Structures are given as C-alpha cells and as structure tokens.
Coordinates of C-alpha atoms in Angstrom, one line a residue:
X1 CA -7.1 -7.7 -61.8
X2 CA -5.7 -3.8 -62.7
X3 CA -8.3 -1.0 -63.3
X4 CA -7.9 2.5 -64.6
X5 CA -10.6 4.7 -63.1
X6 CA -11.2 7.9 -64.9
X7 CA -12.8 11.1 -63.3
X8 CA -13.1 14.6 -63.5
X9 CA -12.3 14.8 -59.5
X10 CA -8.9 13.4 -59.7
X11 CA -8.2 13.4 -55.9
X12 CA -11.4 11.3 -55.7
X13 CA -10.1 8.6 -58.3
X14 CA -6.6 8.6 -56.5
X15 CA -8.5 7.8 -53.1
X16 CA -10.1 5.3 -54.7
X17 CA -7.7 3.7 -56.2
X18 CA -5.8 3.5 -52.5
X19 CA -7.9 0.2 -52.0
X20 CA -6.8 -1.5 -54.6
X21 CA -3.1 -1.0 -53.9
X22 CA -2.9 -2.0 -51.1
X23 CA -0.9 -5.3 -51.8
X24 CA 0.7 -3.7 -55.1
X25 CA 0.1 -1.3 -58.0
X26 CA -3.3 -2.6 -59.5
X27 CA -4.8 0.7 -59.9
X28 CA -4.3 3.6 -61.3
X29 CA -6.1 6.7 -61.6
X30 CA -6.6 9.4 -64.6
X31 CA -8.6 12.9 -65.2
X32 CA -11.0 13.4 -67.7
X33 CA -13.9 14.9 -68.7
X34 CA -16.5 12.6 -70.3
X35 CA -18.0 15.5 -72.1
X36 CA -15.0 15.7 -73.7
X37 CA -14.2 13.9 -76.8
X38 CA -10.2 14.5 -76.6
X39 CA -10.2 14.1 -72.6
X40 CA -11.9 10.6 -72.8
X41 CA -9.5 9.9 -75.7
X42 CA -6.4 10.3 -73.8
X43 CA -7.8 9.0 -70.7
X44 CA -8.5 5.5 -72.5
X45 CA -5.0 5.8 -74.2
X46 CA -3.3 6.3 -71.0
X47 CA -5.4 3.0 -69.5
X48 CA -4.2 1.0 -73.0
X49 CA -0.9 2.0 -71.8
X50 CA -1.1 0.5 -68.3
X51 CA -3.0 -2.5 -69.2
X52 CA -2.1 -3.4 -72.2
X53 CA -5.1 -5.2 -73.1
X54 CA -9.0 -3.8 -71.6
X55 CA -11.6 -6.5 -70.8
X56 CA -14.5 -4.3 -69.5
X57 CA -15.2 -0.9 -69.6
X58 CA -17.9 0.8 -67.2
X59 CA -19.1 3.8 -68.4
X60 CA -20.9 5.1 -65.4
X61 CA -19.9 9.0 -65.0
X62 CA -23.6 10.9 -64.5
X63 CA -25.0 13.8 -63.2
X64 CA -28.7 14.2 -61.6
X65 CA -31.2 15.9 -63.5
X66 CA -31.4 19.6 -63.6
X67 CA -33.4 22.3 -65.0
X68 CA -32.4 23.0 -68.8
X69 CA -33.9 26.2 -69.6
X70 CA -33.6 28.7 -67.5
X71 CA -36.0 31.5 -67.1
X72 CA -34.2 34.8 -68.1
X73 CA -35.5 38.0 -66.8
X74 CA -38.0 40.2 -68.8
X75 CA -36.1 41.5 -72.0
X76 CA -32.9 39.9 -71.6
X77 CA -32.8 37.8 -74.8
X78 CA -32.5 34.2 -75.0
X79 CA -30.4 32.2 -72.6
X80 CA -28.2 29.0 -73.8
X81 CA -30.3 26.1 -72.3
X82 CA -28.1 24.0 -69.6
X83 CA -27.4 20.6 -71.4
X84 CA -25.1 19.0 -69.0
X85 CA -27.5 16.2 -68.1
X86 CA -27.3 14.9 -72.0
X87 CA -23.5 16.3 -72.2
X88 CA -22.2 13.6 -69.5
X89 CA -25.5 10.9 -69.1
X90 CA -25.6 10.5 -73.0
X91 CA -22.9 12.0 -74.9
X92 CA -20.0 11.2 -72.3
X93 CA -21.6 7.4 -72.2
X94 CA -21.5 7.2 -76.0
X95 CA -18.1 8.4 -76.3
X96 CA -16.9 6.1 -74.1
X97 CA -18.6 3.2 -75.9
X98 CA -16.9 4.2 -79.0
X99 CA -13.5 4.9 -77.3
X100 CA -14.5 0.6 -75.7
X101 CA -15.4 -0.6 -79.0
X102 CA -12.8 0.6 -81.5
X103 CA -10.2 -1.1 -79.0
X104 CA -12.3 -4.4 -78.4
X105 CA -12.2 -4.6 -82.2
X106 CA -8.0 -4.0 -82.1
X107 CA -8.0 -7.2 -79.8
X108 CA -7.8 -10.6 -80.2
X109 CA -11.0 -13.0 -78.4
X110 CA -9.9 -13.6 -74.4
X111 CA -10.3 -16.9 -73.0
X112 CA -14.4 -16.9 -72.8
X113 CA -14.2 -15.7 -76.7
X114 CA -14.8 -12.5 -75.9
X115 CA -13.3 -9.4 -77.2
X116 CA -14.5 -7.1 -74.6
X117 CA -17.5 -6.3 -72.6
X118 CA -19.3 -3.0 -71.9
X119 CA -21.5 -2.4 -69.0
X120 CA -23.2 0.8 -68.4
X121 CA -25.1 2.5 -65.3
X122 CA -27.5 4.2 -67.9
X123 CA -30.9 4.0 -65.9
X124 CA -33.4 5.0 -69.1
X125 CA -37.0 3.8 -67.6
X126 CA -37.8 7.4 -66.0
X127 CA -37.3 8.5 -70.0
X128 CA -38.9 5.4 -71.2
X129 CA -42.2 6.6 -69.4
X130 CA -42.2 10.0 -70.2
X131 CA -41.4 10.1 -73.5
X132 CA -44.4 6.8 -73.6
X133 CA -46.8 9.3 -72.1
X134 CA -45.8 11.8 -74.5
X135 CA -46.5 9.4 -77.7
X136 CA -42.9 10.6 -77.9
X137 CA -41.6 7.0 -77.8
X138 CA -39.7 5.6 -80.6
X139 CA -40.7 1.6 -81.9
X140 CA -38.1 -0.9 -82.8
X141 CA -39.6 -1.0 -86.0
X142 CA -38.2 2.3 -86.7
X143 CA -35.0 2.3 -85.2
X144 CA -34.8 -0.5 -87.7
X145 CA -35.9 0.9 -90.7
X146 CA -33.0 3.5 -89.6
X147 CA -30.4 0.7 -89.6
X148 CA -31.7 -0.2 -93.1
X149 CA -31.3 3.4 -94.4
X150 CA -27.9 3.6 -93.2
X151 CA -26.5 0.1 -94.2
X152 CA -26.1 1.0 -97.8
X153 CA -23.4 -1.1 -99.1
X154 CA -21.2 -1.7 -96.3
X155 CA -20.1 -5.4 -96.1
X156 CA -20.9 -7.4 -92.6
X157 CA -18.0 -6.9 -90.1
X158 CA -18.6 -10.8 -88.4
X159 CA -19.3 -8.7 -85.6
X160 CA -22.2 -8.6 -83.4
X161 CA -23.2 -5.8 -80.9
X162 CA -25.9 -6.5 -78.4
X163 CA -27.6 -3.9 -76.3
X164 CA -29.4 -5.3 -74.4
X165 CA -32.2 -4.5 -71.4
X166 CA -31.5 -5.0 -68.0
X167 CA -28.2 -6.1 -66.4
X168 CA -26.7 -7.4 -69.2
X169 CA -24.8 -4.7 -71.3
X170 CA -23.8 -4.1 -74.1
X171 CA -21.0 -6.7 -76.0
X172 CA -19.0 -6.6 -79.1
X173 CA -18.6 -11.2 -79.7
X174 CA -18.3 -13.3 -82.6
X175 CA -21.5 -14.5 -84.4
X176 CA -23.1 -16.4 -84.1
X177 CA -23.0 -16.8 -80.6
X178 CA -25.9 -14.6 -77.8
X179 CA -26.5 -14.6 -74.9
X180 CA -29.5 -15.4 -74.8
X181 CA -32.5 -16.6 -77.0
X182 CA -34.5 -13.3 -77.2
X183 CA -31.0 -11.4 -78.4
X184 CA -30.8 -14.4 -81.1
X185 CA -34.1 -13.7 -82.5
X186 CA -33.5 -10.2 -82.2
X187 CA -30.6 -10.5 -84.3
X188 CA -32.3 -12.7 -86.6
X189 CA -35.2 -10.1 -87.4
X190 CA -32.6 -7.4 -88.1
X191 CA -30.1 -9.6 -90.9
X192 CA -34.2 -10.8 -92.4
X193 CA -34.9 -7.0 -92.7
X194 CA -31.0 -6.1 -93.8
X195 CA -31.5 -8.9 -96.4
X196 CA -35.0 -7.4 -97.5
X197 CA -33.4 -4.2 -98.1
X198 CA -31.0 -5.5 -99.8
X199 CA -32.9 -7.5 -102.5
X200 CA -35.4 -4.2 -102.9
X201 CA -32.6 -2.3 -103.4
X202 CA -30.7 -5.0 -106.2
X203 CA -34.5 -5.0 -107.8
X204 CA -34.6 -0.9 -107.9
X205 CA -31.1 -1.1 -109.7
X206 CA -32.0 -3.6 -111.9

C-alpha cells in the first residue's frame, strides 16, 4: 500500500508519514490548501506522480464551527463574514471529489471493477436537523427535478455515481452494478425521471 497525505501543516503530514516508512518509502507527504483550487490541483498531481494509479481518496481536511458574522462596532460599516467553515468543510471536500473523480475516470477498472473509490469524513446530520427545523430542508424530489433541468442533451457517460448515507461513500463504478438494493432503486427512479424529461421535452419539440 503507498499513500500521499496532503495538508496545510506540512511538518504534521511528514510526521505522519514517518509510520508508514518505517520498512520503506510508502508514504509521502505534500502541502496544500483545500480551499484552494490550484493547491489541491497540484497536490493530487504530485500524488499521480508517485503512485501512478489512485484507488481511494479521503477527503477529510475540516475545521470546527465558528462564528460567521462578526459583530462590527457601531458605525464601522459592514464586515466580510468569516466563511472558512464552508471554504474547507464544503468547498475544499468538493474540490477534492472533482480533483478524485476526473482521475478515476482516466483509469482503467482495478481488480474488484472498480475505478476508484471516495470516502469522505463529512458529518452533515447537525445541518440535516437544523436546516429540518428551519423548513429549510431540501427534498429529493427537488434535487431531482434539478438533475432534470440540467441534463439537457448530454449523452449517458456508462457511469454511475453513488452518494450514499452512512459509511459507504461516495463511488464512480460501471452500471449496472450497486451496492446495494436501496442505491439500485434509487438509480432506477432517477433514469424513469431522466427518461420522462426526456420524452416531454421530444413532445414540446415536436
């Protein structure tokens, strides 16, 4: 096994690193800053380059939760609120899903047919419940009349992504192969609707 673990504290990722070496170069360890489109980008370019091929990718840089708006003092004008929180814990993670995907798609299916597999540290139940309290909470049902909208006329890749709850991550695989009976059927309700929109959209033109 050989790992590439990226962090902003370099001496922290070259400590860590020490216990993989231990009985040879394994390890290796490289700066970035997961806010940071171009960091992560050569970060993952410089793990390509040692490994050659990447099987999993952990995307599991976060910070704790802070206060985002500060108060200013009386008559100072408006402040920049403090976004850090969504600028590593959601932006950072996305890039680094993108950075794991584009390659996964570059490679050929390992021994378990797998291209690649993304696991992520992303704890969302705290925002699940607030936003639910709120009436803030999005429904699947919109997230895939969203997929719908934005489908237009692309053609189907032969790829499937699956995020799914829990421990299972998130995995770019060949259809039409799941993990798991729920993911199937999930699957299967988003090509019905993709197909619906499709049709509606030939019987518009026509």
């Amino acid at each position: 096994m050989k790992v590439v673990i990226a962090d902003q504290n370099l001496q922290g990722a070259e400590e860590a690193c020490k216990e993989f070496n231990k009985q040879g170069q394994a390890a290796w360890a490289v700066q970035a800053d997961v806010g940071d489109w171009e960091s992560q980008r050569e970060a993952f370019e410089i793990a390509v380059d040692r490994l050659g091929r990447v099987d999993y990718v952990f995307p599991i840089a976060g910070i704790t939760e802070r206060p985002w708006n500060t108060k200013q003092p009386s008559g100072s004008g408006f402040v920049k609120p403090n976004l850090a929180v969504l600028d590593v814990n959601a932006t950072g993670a996305l890039y680094t899903c993108s950075l794991a995907i584009q390659q996964f798609r570059n490679q050929e299916p390992g021994k378990y047919g797998f291209r690649g597999k993304i696991k992520t540290g992303i704890s969302s139940g705290d925002f699940y419940d607030k936003a639910d309290a709120k009436g803030l909470l999005v429904t699947i049902e919109s997230l895939l009349k969203a997929f719908e909208n934005l489908l237009g006329d692309c053609e189907t890749s032969g790829e499937a992504i699956e995020i799914l709850p829990g421990d299972d991550g998130s995995k770019i695989k060949e259809r039409p192969e799941y993990s798991n009976e729920k993911c199937k059927i999930s699957c299967e309700m988003v090509e019905e609707r993709t197909y619906n929109a499709f049709k509606a959209l030939e019987l518009k033109a026509n």
